[in-house]
PDB file of C-alpha atoms in Angstrom:
ATOM      1  CA  UNK A   1     -18.090  -9.471 -29.671  1.00 46.00           C
ATOM      2  CA  UNK A   2     -18.873  -9.077 -25.973  1.00 46.00           C
ATOM      3  CA  UNK A   3     -18.076  -5.341 -26.142  1.00 49.00           C
ATOM      4  CA  UNK A   4     -20.488  -4.956 -29.068  1.00 46.00           C
ATOM      5  CA  UNK A   5     -23.268  -6.698 -27.126  1.00 40.00           C
ATOM      6  CA  UNK A   6     -22.663  -4.551 -24.056  1.00 44.00           C
ATOM      7  CA  UNK A   7     -22.621  -1.392 -26.198  1.00 44.00           C
ATOM      8  CA  UNK A   8     -25.859  -2.397 -27.950  1.00 43.00           C
ATOM      9  CA  UNK A   9     -27.577  -3.139 -24.646  1.00 46.00           C
ATOM     10  CA  UNK A  10     -26.380   0.188 -23.216  1.00 46.00           C
ATOM     11  CA  UNK A  11     -27.712   2.061 -26.277  1.00 45.00           C
ATOM     12  CA  UNK A  12     -31.109   0.389 -25.959  1.00 45.00           C
ATOM     13  CA  UNK A  13     -31.250   1.114 -22.233  1.00 50.00           C
ATOM     14  CA  UNK A  14     -30.406   4.751 -22.938  1.00 51.00           C
ATOM     15  CA  UNK A  15     -33.158   4.966 -25.524  1.00 52.00           C
ATOM     16  CA  UNK A  16     -30.755   5.152 -28.483  1.00 49.00           C
ATOM     17  CA  UNK A  17     -31.057   3.209 -31.692  1.00 49.00           C
ATOM     18  CA  UNK A  18     -28.663   0.396 -32.501  1.00 46.00           C
ATOM     19  CA  UNK A  19     -27.037   0.695 -35.921  1.00 48.00           C
ATOM     20  CA  UNK A  20     -28.122  -1.893 -38.458  1.00 47.00           C
ATOM     21  CA  UNK A  21     -25.530  -3.989 -40.328  1.00 47.00           C
ATOM     22  CA  UNK A  22     -24.190  -2.328 -43.460  1.00 43.00           C
ATOM     23  CA  UNK A  23     -26.184  -3.244 -46.579  1.00 46.00           C
ATOM     24  CA  UNK A  24     -23.793  -3.794 -49.475  1.00 47.00           C
ATOM     25  CA  UNK A  25     -26.637  -3.455 -51.968  1.00 51.00           C
ATOM     26  CA  UNK A  26     -26.281  -6.924 -53.522  1.00 53.00           C
ATOM     27  CA  UNK A  27     -29.917  -7.803 -52.816  1.00 56.00           C
ATOM     28  CA  UNK A  28     -31.116  -4.880 -54.940  1.00 57.00           C
ATOM     29  CA  UNK A  29     -28.411  -5.277 -57.564  1.00 58.00           C
ATOM     30  CA  UNK A  30     -29.139  -8.966 -58.054  1.00 57.00           C
ATOM     31  CA  UNK A  31     -32.914  -8.662 -58.205  1.00 57.00           C
ATOM     32  CA  UNK A  32     -34.296 -10.056 -61.464  1.00 57.00           C
ATOM     33  CA  UNK A  33     -35.541  -6.600 -62.457  1.00 61.00           C
ATOM     34  CA  UNK A  34     -31.931  -5.334 -62.464  1.00 73.00           C
ATOM     35  CA  UNK A  35     -30.500  -8.171 -64.545  1.00 84.00           C
ATOM     36  CA  UNK A  36     -29.716  -7.750 -68.231  1.00 95.00           C
ATOM     37  CA  UNK A  37     -29.948 -10.796 -70.489  1.00 97.00           C
ATOM     38  CA  UNK A  38     -27.204 -11.108 -73.094  1.00 98.00           C
ATOM     39  CA  UNK A  39     -27.426 -12.856 -76.463  1.00 98.00           C
ATOM     40  CA  UNK A  40     -26.426 -16.514 -76.041  1.00 98.00           C
ATOM     41  CA  UNK A  41     -23.059 -17.982 -76.930  1.00 97.00           C
ATOM     42  CA  UNK A  42     -23.211 -20.994 -79.269  1.00 96.00           C
ATOM     43  CA  UNK A  43     -20.884 -23.951 -79.506  1.00 96.00           C
ATOM     44  CA  UNK A  44     -21.138 -25.917 -82.722  1.00 95.00           C
ATOM     45  CA  UNK A  45     -18.683 -27.265 -85.243  1.00 92.00           C
ATOM     46  CA  UNK A  46     -17.918 -24.449 -87.699  1.00 89.00           C
ATOM     47  CA  UNK A  47     -20.465 -22.060 -86.166  1.00 94.00           C
ATOM     48  CA  UNK A  48     -19.574 -18.624 -84.792  1.00 96.00           C
ATOM     49  CA  UNK A  49     -19.513 -18.420 -80.983  1.00 97.00           C
ATOM     50  CA  UNK A  50     -21.030 -14.909 -80.926  1.00 97.00           C
ATOM     51  CA  UNK A  51     -22.641 -12.664 -83.513  1.00 95.00           C
ATOM     52  CA  UNK A  52     -20.946  -9.495 -82.216  1.00 97.00           C
ATOM     53  CA  UNK A  53     -18.895  -8.136 -79.329  1.00 98.00           C
ATOM     54  CA  UNK A  54     -20.582  -7.718 -75.952  1.00 98.00           C
ATOM     55  CA  UNK A  55     -20.539  -4.259 -74.390  1.00 98.00           C
ATOM     56  CA  UNK A  56     -20.850  -4.565 -70.605  1.00 98.00           C
ATOM     57  CA  UNK A  57     -20.998  -2.000 -67.843  1.00 97.00           C
ATOM     58  CA  UNK A  58     -18.959  -2.532 -64.684  1.00 96.00           C
ATOM     59  CA  UNK A  59     -21.267  -3.105 -61.713  1.00 95.00           C
ATOM     60  CA  UNK A  60     -24.140  -4.437 -63.837  1.00 96.00           C
ATOM     61  CA  UNK A  61     -25.712  -7.867 -63.313  1.00 97.00           C
ATOM     62  CA  UNK A  62     -25.935 -10.080 -66.422  1.00 97.00           C
ATOM     63  CA  UNK A  63     -27.365 -13.453 -67.412  1.00 97.00           C
ATOM     64  CA  UNK A  64     -26.188 -15.382 -70.475  1.00 98.00           C
ATOM     65  CA  UNK A  65     -26.852 -18.834 -71.905  1.00 98.00           C
ATOM     66  CA  UNK A  66     -24.173 -20.984 -73.485  1.00 97.00           C
ATOM     67  CA  UNK A  67     -25.697 -23.483 -75.903  1.00 97.00           C
ATOM     68  CA  UNK A  68     -23.873 -26.460 -77.438  1.00 97.00           C
ATOM     69  CA  UNK A  69     -25.449 -28.353 -80.331  1.00 96.00           C
ATOM     70  CA  UNK A  70     -23.443 -31.543 -79.727  1.00 95.00           C
ATOM     71  CA  UNK A  71     -21.808 -31.546 -83.172  1.00 95.00           C
ATOM     72  CA  UNK A  72     -18.362 -31.688 -81.517  1.00 94.00           C
ATOM     73  CA  UNK A  73     -16.791 -31.778 -78.066  1.00 95.00           C
ATOM     74  CA  UNK A  74     -16.089 -28.077 -77.503  1.00 96.00           C
ATOM     75  CA  UNK A  75     -15.058 -25.800 -74.661  1.00 96.00           C
ATOM     76  CA  UNK A  76     -14.921 -22.088 -73.967  1.00 96.00           C
ATOM     77  CA  UNK A  77     -11.822 -20.938 -72.165  1.00 97.00           C
ATOM     78  CA  UNK A  78     -11.039 -17.496 -70.812  1.00 96.00           C
ATOM     79  CA  UNK A  79      -9.464 -17.193 -67.393  1.00 94.00           C
ATOM     80  CA  UNK A  80      -8.949 -13.434 -67.802  1.00 96.00           C
ATOM     81  CA  UNK A  81     -12.658 -12.906 -68.469  1.00 97.00           C
ATOM     82  CA  UNK A  82     -13.709 -15.079 -65.544  1.00 96.00           C
ATOM     83  CA  UNK A  83     -11.342 -13.147 -63.227  1.00 96.00           C
ATOM     84  CA  UNK A  84     -12.835  -9.829 -64.413  1.00 97.00           C
ATOM     85  CA  UNK A  85     -16.367 -10.779 -63.302  1.00 97.00           C
ATOM     86  CA  UNK A  86     -18.014 -12.013 -60.116  1.00 96.00           C
ATOM     87  CA  UNK A  87     -19.954 -15.188 -60.898  1.00 96.00           C
ATOM     88  CA  UNK A  88     -23.208 -15.533 -58.999  1.00 95.00           C
ATOM     89  CA  UNK A  89     -23.993 -18.965 -60.379  1.00 96.00           C
ATOM     90  CA  UNK A  90     -23.747 -21.373 -63.280  1.00 97.00           C
ATOM     91  CA  UNK A  91     -26.879 -23.457 -63.821  1.00 97.00           C
ATOM     92  CA  UNK A  92     -26.648 -26.797 -65.644  1.00 96.00           C
ATOM     93  CA  UNK A  93     -29.666 -29.139 -65.776  1.00 92.00           C
ATOM     94  CA  UNK A  94     -31.352 -27.187 -62.957  1.00 93.00           C
ATOM     95  CA  UNK A  95     -28.263 -27.649 -60.758  1.00 96.00           C
ATOM     96  CA  UNK A  96     -26.981 -24.329 -59.406  1.00 96.00           C
ATOM     97  CA  UNK A  97     -23.212 -24.079 -59.042  1.00 96.00           C
ATOM     98  CA  UNK A  98     -21.670 -21.183 -57.125  1.00 96.00           C
ATOM     99  CA  UNK A  99     -17.974 -21.379 -58.022  1.00 94.00           C
ATOM    100  CA  UNK A 100     -15.044 -19.532 -56.470  1.00 91.00           C
ATOM    101  CA  UNK A 101     -13.371 -19.449 -59.873  1.00 90.00           C
ATOM    102  CA  UNK A 102     -13.722 -20.757 -63.407  1.00 94.00           C
ATOM    103  CA  UNK A 103     -11.240 -21.126 -66.221  1.00 95.00           C
ATOM    104  CA  UNK A 104     -13.334 -22.927 -68.835  1.00 96.00           C
ATOM    105  CA  UNK A 105     -16.596 -24.731 -69.561  1.00 95.00           C
ATOM    106  CA  UNK A 106     -16.573 -27.843 -71.748  1.00 96.00           C
ATOM    107  CA  UNK A 107     -19.515 -29.541 -73.438  1.00 97.00           C
ATOM    108  CA  UNK A 108     -19.090 -33.202 -74.430  1.00 96.00           C
ATOM    109  CA  UNK A 109     -22.652 -33.397 -75.786  1.00 96.00           C
ATOM    110  CA  UNK A 110     -25.514 -31.069 -76.638  1.00 97.00           C
ATOM    111  CA  UNK A 111     -26.592 -29.017 -73.670  1.00 96.00           C
ATOM    112  CA  UNK A 112     -27.043 -25.622 -72.149  1.00 97.00           C
ATOM    113  CA  UNK A 113     -25.510 -23.730 -69.244  1.00 97.00           C
ATOM    114  CA  UNK A 114     -26.736 -20.430 -67.853  1.00 97.00           C
ATOM    115  CA  UNK A 115     -24.248 -18.113 -66.193  1.00 97.00           C
ATOM    116  CA  UNK A 116     -25.204 -15.077 -64.138  1.00 97.00           C
ATOM    117  CA  UNK A 117     -22.523 -12.597 -63.145  1.00 97.00           C
ATOM    118  CA  UNK A 118     -21.624  -9.025 -62.300  1.00 97.00           C
ATOM    119  CA  UNK A 119     -19.086  -7.350 -64.581  1.00 97.00           C
ATOM    120  CA  UNK A 120     -16.308  -5.884 -62.420  1.00 97.00           C
ATOM    121  CA  UNK A 121     -12.947  -5.011 -63.999  1.00 97.00           C
ATOM    122  CA  UNK A 122     -12.952  -2.721 -67.066  1.00 98.00           C
ATOM    123  CA  UNK A 123     -11.082  -4.025 -70.101  1.00 98.00           C
ATOM    124  CA  UNK A 124     -11.461  -6.223 -73.162  1.00 98.00           C
ATOM    125  CA  UNK A 125     -11.667 -10.005 -72.605  1.00 98.00           C
ATOM    126  CA  UNK A 126     -12.317 -13.092 -74.707  1.00 97.00           C
ATOM    127  CA  UNK A 127     -13.851 -16.502 -74.304  1.00 97.00           C
ATOM    128  CA  UNK A 128     -12.559 -18.759 -77.051  1.00 96.00           C
ATOM    129  CA  UNK A 129     -12.545 -22.349 -78.187  1.00 96.00           C
ATOM    130  CA  UNK A 130      -9.126 -23.737 -77.160  1.00 95.00           C
ATOM    131  CA  UNK A 131      -6.857 -24.493 -80.101  1.00 91.00           C
ATOM    132  CA  UNK A 132      -8.853 -22.377 -82.547  1.00 90.00           C
ATOM    133  CA  UNK A 133      -7.563 -19.234 -84.170  1.00 85.00           C
ATOM    134  CA  UNK A 134     -10.535 -18.021 -86.194  1.00 89.00           C
ATOM    135  CA  UNK A 135     -12.183 -14.726 -85.294  1.00 92.00           C
ATOM    136  CA  UNK A 136     -15.593 -16.396 -85.230  1.00 95.00           C
ATOM    137  CA  UNK A 137     -14.407 -18.968 -82.680  1.00 95.00           C
ATOM    138  CA  UNK A 138     -14.379 -16.486 -79.814  1.00 96.00           C
ATOM    139  CA  UNK A 139     -16.584 -14.017 -78.003  1.00 97.00           C
ATOM    140  CA  UNK A 140     -15.264 -10.596 -77.018  1.00 98.00           C
ATOM    141  CA  UNK A 141     -16.491  -8.832 -73.874  1.00 98.00           C
ATOM    142  CA  UNK A 142     -15.722  -5.151 -73.396  1.00 98.00           C
ATOM    143  CA  UNK A 143     -16.335  -4.023 -69.815  1.00 98.00           C
ATOM    144  CA  UNK A 144     -16.575  -0.234 -69.375  1.00 97.00           C
TER     145      UNK A 144
END
């Protein structure tokens, strides 16, 4: 640290410019204008979770709502999907949660959660209702 300060001071004294910290580009990537909104996932007794598969692009910022109607206590589980994305935040009742990792989200009553994330690892992933086996009880995410 001290060497960096001495080097920076020497560069300024010599009339040189000091390099700026590297910009990883997240500020631009995560701007609202760069975010794509996905069709919501629905949790309801006997209702399909998603209408069709989601086609995502690696490196793209997405926002998606998960809506539960309260007809049953239901969860969405999918550790592989959650490890294939970087979660910016999950918002529940205007409370922003910035998790290090997620395995599932469970709704005991009617409610809504909004998740914003960047798709990272290409592959096909599912979020499904634990214990269910029906095709309509899961959402498929294909990251390219």
